Coordinates of C-alpha atoms and ligand atoms in Angstrom, one line a residue:
M1398 CA -46.3 31.3 79.1
K1399 CA -45.0 33.3 76.2
T1400 CA -41.1 34.0 76.3
E1401 CA -40.4 37.7 77.2
F1402 CA -37.9 39.5 75.4
L1403 CA -36.3 42.5 77.5
M1404 CA -33.4 44.8 76.9
V1405 CA -31.9 46.8 79.9
K1406 CA -28.7 48.8 80.2
G1407 CA -26.1 47.8 82.7
D1408 CA -23.6 45.5 84.0
I1409 CA -24.3 41.6 83.5
T1410 CA -22.6 40.6 86.6
K1411 CA -25.3 42.5 88.9
D1412 CA -28.6 40.9 89.9
H1413 CA -30.8 40.8 86.9
G1414 CA -33.3 38.3 88.2
V1415 CA -32.3 35.4 86.0
D1416 CA -31.4 31.8 86.2
A1417 CA -28.3 32.1 84.0
I1418 CA -26.2 34.8 82.6
V1419 CA -24.1 34.2 79.3
N1420 CA -20.3 35.1 79.3
A1421 CA -18.9 36.3 75.8
A1422 CA -15.7 34.2 76.3
N1423 CA -12.8 33.0 74.4
T1424 CA -11.9 29.5 73.4
S1425 CA -9.7 28.9 76.3
L1426 CA -12.5 29.7 78.8
L1427 CA -9.7 31.2 81.1
G1428 CA -10.9 34.6 81.2
G1429 CA -9.9 37.7 79.2
G1430 CA -11.1 41.4 78.8
G1431 CA -14.4 43.1 78.4
V1432 CA -17.3 41.2 79.8
D1433 CA -15.3 38.0 80.3
G1434 CA -13.0 39.6 82.7
A1435 CA -15.9 41.4 84.5
I1436 CA -17.6 38.3 85.0
H1437 CA -14.4 36.3 86.2
R1438 CA -13.9 39.2 88.6
A1439 CA -17.1 39.1 90.0
A1440 CA -17.7 35.5 90.4
G1441 CA -14.3 34.7 92.2
K1442 CA -11.4 32.4 91.7
E1443 CA -13.6 29.3 91.9
L1444 CA -15.0 30.1 88.6
L1445 CA -11.5 30.0 87.0
A1446 CA -11.0 26.6 88.7
E1447 CA -14.0 25.1 87.3
C1448 CA -13.2 26.6 83.7
R1449 CA -9.8 25.1 84.0
M1450 CA -11.7 21.6 83.8
L1451 CA -13.5 22.2 81.0
N1452 CA -10.8 21.9 78.3
G1453 CA -11.9 25.2 76.4
C1454 CA -14.8 25.4 74.0
K1455 CA -15.0 25.8 70.2
T1456 CA -16.3 29.2 68.7
G1457 CA -19.8 28.9 68.3
R1458 CA -20.4 26.3 71.1
A1459 CA -21.4 26.8 74.8
K1460 CA -20.3 25.2 78.1
I1461 CA -22.0 25.8 81.6
T1462 CA -20.6 26.3 85.0
K1463 CA -21.9 27.5 88.5
A1464 CA -22.1 31.3 89.1
Y1465 CA -20.3 31.4 92.4
N1466 CA -20.7 34.9 93.7
I1467 CA -22.6 36.2 90.8
P1468 CA -26.4 36.5 91.9
C1469 CA -27.7 33.7 89.7
K1470 CA -27.4 29.8 89.1
Y1471 CA -25.2 29.3 86.2
I1472 CA -22.9 30.9 83.7
I1473 CA -22.9 29.5 80.1
H1474 CA -19.8 30.5 78.4
T1475 CA -19.8 30.8 74.5
P1476 CA -16.6 32.1 72.5
G1477 CA -18.0 34.5 69.8
P1478 CA -16.5 34.8 66.5
V1479 CA -13.8 37.2 65.8
W1480 CA -14.9 39.4 63.1
N1481 CA -12.6 38.9 60.1
G1482 CA -14.4 40.7 57.2
G1483 CA -17.4 38.4 57.1
K1484 CA -15.7 35.8 55.0
S1485 CA -15.0 33.4 57.9
N1486 CA -18.6 32.1 58.6
E1487 CA -18.8 34.7 61.4
E1488 CA -22.4 35.3 61.1
A1489 CA -23.4 31.6 61.1
L1490 CA -20.9 31.3 64.1
L1491 CA -22.6 34.0 65.9
G1492 CA -26.0 32.6 65.4
S1493 CA -24.7 29.3 66.5
C1494 CA -23.4 30.9 70.0
Y1495 CA -27.0 32.1 70.7
K1496 CA -28.7 28.8 69.7
S1497 CA -26.0 26.6 71.7
C1498 CA -26.6 28.9 74.9
L1499 CA -30.3 28.6 74.8
E1500 CA -30.1 24.8 74.1
L1501 CA -27.8 24.3 77.1
A1502 CA -29.9 26.7 79.1
V1503 CA -33.0 24.5 78.4
E1504 CA -31.2 21.4 79.1
N1505 CA -30.3 22.6 82.5
G1506 CA -33.8 23.7 83.5
V1507 CA -32.8 27.2 83.0
R1508 CA -36.2 29.6 82.7
S1509 CA -34.5 33.1 82.3
I1510 CA -31.2 34.0 80.7
A1511 CA -29.1 37.2 80.3
F1512 CA -26.9 37.6 77.4
P1513 CA -24.4 40.5 76.8
S1514 CA -23.6 41.4 73.2
I1515 CA -21.6 38.5 72.0
S1516 CA -18.5 39.6 69.9
T1517 CA -19.3 43.3 69.3
G1518 CA -16.6 44.4 71.8
I1519 CA -13.0 43.3 71.4
F1520 CA -14.0 40.8 68.8
S1521 CA -15.2 43.6 66.6
F1522 CA -18.4 42.0 65.0
P1523 CA -20.4 44.8 63.4
L1524 CA -23.1 45.9 65.7
D1525 CA -26.0 46.2 63.2
K1526 CA -25.3 42.7 61.9
A1527 CA -25.0 41.3 65.4
V1528 CA -28.3 42.6 66.8
K1529 CA -30.2 41.1 63.8
I1530 CA -28.4 37.6 64.3
A1531 CA -28.8 37.7 68.3
I1532 CA -32.4 38.5 68.4
G1533 CA -33.3 36.6 65.1
T1534 CA -31.7 33.4 66.5
A1535 CA -33.6 34.0 69.7
K1536 CA -37.0 34.4 68.3
K1537 CA -36.4 31.4 66.0
F1538 CA -35.4 29.3 68.8
V1539 CA -38.4 30.4 71.0
E1540 CA -40.8 29.6 67.9
D1541 CA -39.2 26.1 67.9
N1542 CA -39.3 25.5 71.7
P1543 CA -42.3 27.2 72.9
D1544 CA -42.8 27.4 76.8
K1545 CA -39.2 26.5 77.5
L1546 CA -38.1 30.0 78.6
D1547 CA -39.8 32.6 80.5
V1548 CA -37.2 35.3 79.7
I1549 CA -34.7 36.1 77.2
K1550 CA -32.9 39.3 78.2
W1551 CA -29.8 41.4 77.0
V1552 CA -27.9 43.5 79.4
L1553 CA -26.0 46.0 77.5
F1554 CA -23.3 48.1 78.7
D1555 CA -23.4 51.4 76.9
D1556 CA -26.1 53.5 75.1
N1557 CA -25.2 52.7 71.5
T1558 CA -25.5 49.1 72.1
F1559 CA -28.4 49.3 74.0
N1560 CA -30.2 51.3 71.6
A1561 CA -29.1 49.0 68.6
Y1562 CA -31.0 46.0 70.6
Q1563 CA -33.9 48.0 71.5
N1564 CA -34.7 49.2 68.0
E1565 CA -34.3 45.8 66.7
L1566 CA -36.5 44.4 69.2
N1567 CA -39.0 46.9 68.4
G1568 CA -39.0 46.2 64.9
W1569 CA -39.9 42.6 65.8
N1570 CA -42.7 43.6 68.5
D1571 CA -44.9 45.9 66.4
S1572 CA -45.9 45.1 62.7
G1573 CA -47.7 48.5 62.9
E1574 CA -44.5 50.5 63.2
K1575 CA -41.6 51.9 61.1
S1576 CA -38.8 54.3 61.6
V1577 CA -39.8 58.1 62.0
A1578 CA -38.4 60.4 59.2
G1579 CA -38.4 63.5 61.4
N1580 CA -35.0 64.9 62.1
D1581 CA -34.8 64.8 66.0
V1582 CA -36.6 61.3 66.2
K1583 CA -35.0 59.6 63.6
S1584 CA -34.2 56.2 65.2
K1585 CA -37.6 56.1 66.9
K1586 CA -40.5 53.9 65.8
V1587 CA -44.2 55.0 65.7
I1588 CA -46.8 52.8 67.4
C1589 CA -50.3 53.5 66.2
F1590 CA -53.6 52.8 68.0
H1591 CA -57.0 53.6 67.4
N1592 CA -60.0 51.5 68.4
P1593 CA -59.8 49.7 71.7
N1594 CA -60.7 46.4 70.2
E1595 CA -57.9 46.7 67.4
E1596 CA -54.0 46.3 67.6
N1597 CA -52.7 48.4 70.7
G1598 CA -56.2 49.2 71.5
Y1599 CA -55.3 49.2 75.3
L1600 CA -53.9 52.8 74.6
S1601 CA -57.1 54.0 73.7
N1602 CA -59.5 56.1 76.0
W1603 CA -62.4 53.8 75.2
Y1604 CA -60.5 50.7 76.4
M1605 CA -62.4 49.4 79.4
S1606 CA -60.1 49.1 82.5
D1607 CA -61.2 49.8 86.0
F1608 CA -59.1 52.2 88.1
M1609 CA -59.9 54.4 91.2
I1610 CA -59.1 58.0 91.8
D1611 CA -60.1 59.9 95.1
G1612 CA -62.6 57.1 96.0
I1613 CA -64.2 57.0 92.9
K1614 CA -64.2 53.8 90.8
F1615 CA -64.1 54.5 86.8
S1616 CA -64.4 51.9 84.0
S1617 CA -62.6 53.8 81.3
L1618 CA -60.3 56.8 80.8
E1619 CA -63.0 58.4 78.7
Q1620 CA -65.5 58.1 81.5
Y1621 CA -62.8 59.9 84.0
M1622 CA -62.1 62.4 81.5
M1623 CA -65.8 63.4 81.0
Y1624 CA -66.6 63.1 84.6
M1625 CA -63.7 65.7 85.3
K1626 CA -65.0 67.9 82.3
A1627 CA -68.4 68.0 84.2
V1628 CA -66.5 68.6 87.5
T1629 CA -64.3 71.4 86.1
F1630 CA -67.7 73.4 85.1
N1631 CA -69.4 72.6 88.1
D1632 CA -72.2 70.7 86.4
M1633 CA -72.5 68.0 89.1
E1634 CA -75.7 66.5 87.2
S1635 CA -73.8 65.6 84.4
A1636 CA -70.9 64.4 86.5
E1637 CA -73.2 62.0 88.2
K1638 CA -75.0 60.8 84.9
I1639 CA -71.5 60.0 83.4
L1640 CA -70.6 57.9 86.5
S1641 CA -73.7 56.0 86.4
I1642 CA -73.0 54.5 82.8
S1643 CA -70.0 52.7 81.3
D1644 CA -71.0 52.8 77.6
V1645 CA -68.3 55.2 76.2
E1646 CA -70.2 56.4 73.3
E1647 CA -73.0 57.6 75.7
I1648 CA -70.4 59.0 78.0
K1649 CA -68.6 61.1 75.3
E1650 CA -72.3 62.6 74.3
L1651 CA -73.0 63.6 77.9
G1652 CA -69.5 65.2 77.9
K1653 CA -70.5 67.4 74.9
G1654 CA -73.7 68.6 76.8
V1655 CA -71.7 69.8 79.9
K1656 CA -73.2 73.1 81.1
N1657 CA -71.2 76.3 81.7
Y1658 CA -68.4 74.8 79.3
N1659 CA -65.6 77.2 78.5
D1660 CA -63.1 76.4 75.8
V1661 CA -60.3 78.4 77.1
I1662 CA -60.4 76.9 80.5
W1663 CA -60.7 73.1 79.1
N1664 CA -57.9 73.8 76.6
G1665 CA -55.9 74.7 79.6
V1666 CA -56.6 72.0 81.9
R1667 CA -57.6 68.8 79.7
Q1668 CA -54.1 67.4 79.1
I1669 CA -53.1 67.6 83.0
I1670 CA -56.5 65.5 83.8
V1671 CA -55.9 63.2 81.0
Y1672 CA -52.2 62.7 82.2
N1673 CA -53.5 62.3 85.9
G1674 CA -56.2 59.5 84.7
L1675 CA -53.7 57.8 82.6
L1676 CA -51.2 57.5 85.3
E1677 CA -53.7 55.9 87.5
K1678 CA -55.0 53.6 84.7
F1679 CA -51.7 52.3 83.9
R1680 CA -50.5 52.2 87.5
Q1681 CA -53.4 50.3 88.8
N1682 CA -53.6 47.7 85.7
I1683 CA -50.2 45.9 85.9
D1684 CA -50.6 44.1 82.6
L1685 CA -51.4 47.5 80.8
R1686 CA -48.6 49.1 82.5
E1687 CA -46.2 46.2 81.2
Q1688 CA -47.4 46.6 78.0
L1689 CA -47.0 50.3 77.9
I1690 CA -43.4 50.1 79.3
A1691 CA -42.6 47.6 76.6
T1692 CA -43.2 50.2 74.1
G1693 CA -39.7 51.4 75.0
D1694 CA -38.9 54.7 73.6
S1695 CA -41.3 54.5 70.7
I1696 CA -43.6 57.2 69.6
L1697 CA -47.3 56.6 70.5
A1698 CA -49.7 57.9 68.0
E1699 CA -53.5 58.0 68.2
C1700 CA -54.3 57.3 64.6
A1701 CA -57.8 59.2 64.5
V1702 CA -58.5 61.1 61.3
S1703 CA -61.0 63.6 62.8
D1704 CA -59.2 64.1 65.9
K1705 CA -56.6 67.0 65.4
V1706 CA -56.3 67.5 69.1
W1707 CA -55.8 64.0 70.9
G1708 CA -55.3 62.3 67.7
I1709 CA -52.6 62.8 64.6
G1710 CA -55.6 63.5 62.2
L1711 CA -54.4 60.5 60.2
S1712 CA -55.7 56.9 59.7
V1713 CA -54.0 53.9 60.5
Y1714 CA -53.8 53.3 56.9
D1715 CA -52.0 56.6 56.1
D1716 CA -48.4 56.0 55.5
D1717 CA -47.6 59.7 56.7
R1718 CA -48.5 58.5 60.2
F1719 CA -44.8 57.4 60.5
D1720 CA -43.6 60.9 59.9
L1721 CA -44.2 63.5 62.5
T1722 CA -43.6 66.4 60.0
K1723 CA -46.8 65.2 58.1
W1724 CA -49.2 64.7 61.0
K1725 CA -52.2 66.9 60.8
G1726 CA -53.1 66.6 64.5
R1727 CA -51.2 67.3 67.8
G1728 CA -51.4 63.8 69.0
L1729 CA -51.7 65.0 72.6
L1730 CA -53.0 61.7 73.9
G1731 CA -49.8 59.7 72.6
F1732 CA -47.7 62.5 74.3
A1733 CA -49.5 62.0 77.5
L1734 CA -49.2 58.3 77.3
M1735 CA -45.4 58.8 76.8
K1736 CA -45.1 61.1 79.6
V1737 CA -46.9 58.3 81.8
R1738 CA -44.6 55.8 80.4
D1739 CA -41.7 57.7 81.5
E1740 CA -43.2 58.1 85.0
L1741 CA -44.0 54.5 85.5
A1742 CA -40.8 52.8 83.7
V1743 CA -38.5 54.3 86.9
Ligands
ADP2342 P1 -16.4 40.0 72.7 O1 -14.7 39.8 72.8 O2 -17.3 39.0 72.5 O3 -16.2 41.1 71.7 P2 -16.5 42.2 74.8 O4 -16.5 41.6 76.2 O5 -15.4 42.8 74.4 O6 -16.6 40.5 74.1 O7 -17.6 43.0 74.5 C1 -19.0 42.3 74.2 C2 -20.1 43.3 74.9 O8 -20.0 43.3 76.2 C3 -19.6 44.9 74.6 O9 -20.7 45.4 74.0 C4 -19.0 45.4 75.7 O10 -19.2 46.8 76.0 C5 -20.0 44.6 76.8 N1 -19.6 44.7 78.1 C6 -18.4 44.7 78.7 N2 -18.5 44.5 80.1 C7 -19.8 44.5 80.3 C8 -20.6 44.1 81.6 N3 -19.8 44.0 82.6 N4 -21.8 43.6 81.5 C9 -22.5 43.7 80.2 N5 -21.7 43.8 79.1 C10 -20.5 44.2 79.1

């Protein structure tokens, strides 16, 4: 199984469904402020008693204890480096914290682990540098130790820290994405898709995936959309034909031939229909739902050159696709997908 990387906003002392949590400790291991204090408070006095037996821990190394009142099996304590301008080997030491924790986790049969943002609080390590080291080190560890861990998670306390980690992770996940240049969405990434058999193809309406609506089984979103188009204009003959086949190209052709078709009406209802269909497609197919949610807050863009309604009117090779102000289409499919993602993520 591939190791999953996850980011959540929250308090690491709560239940995160992991075997171990990491404490950003200090070298005494006897508790302190920030996340260290919160962990000791939540775990209870017995944690301090066990920590007293450990004789401290060097910066960049890690030690393991039981978790007591915190709902997981272990706490892995690692003293991060105090930022001192960057000339005291801080970056290597922070990398070493993550590596030591992951090694100790694997040695103890831990399959899932949650980290806080080590050193970026009281120890003042610059956040932009810390996120790269944190995720970079964990990615490298997973590469060197495949199948050893199911989940590596970061539980991040505040929006700023959460966004920094999430953005860095997005940068690793999707080679087909970059920062968006538009103003209000400056920090967001654009994830592109087009053909169902290409990268991120599961987002395409032509991707084959069964789902049921009102007792009818559909084999693709395209089939649902064209069926609803026929039904909207009361062309039940076309509706039946559309349901009887699964070839998306043929379905699209049948959709073009719907009788009594009226542009004004279709323009008014189509995005709602597509939203409803997408909601069921992703709700009922758990792996697709997880992939969609894993896109975080990225902008989703159907890179279809000739489609200026659902698509963005640009190809997957056009660099302008990363700049919303340069889109030649409205990209309605991407926006519907993002709404569905919002709905399913809660
Ligand atoms: P350090 O001394 O390593 O800098 P801090 O605890 O001061 O450690 O801060 C590390 C990060 O942990 C900061 O981003 C801080 O906001 C965060 N943090 C504080 N309390 C918690 C908590 N209960 N759960 C998760 N993260 C926390």
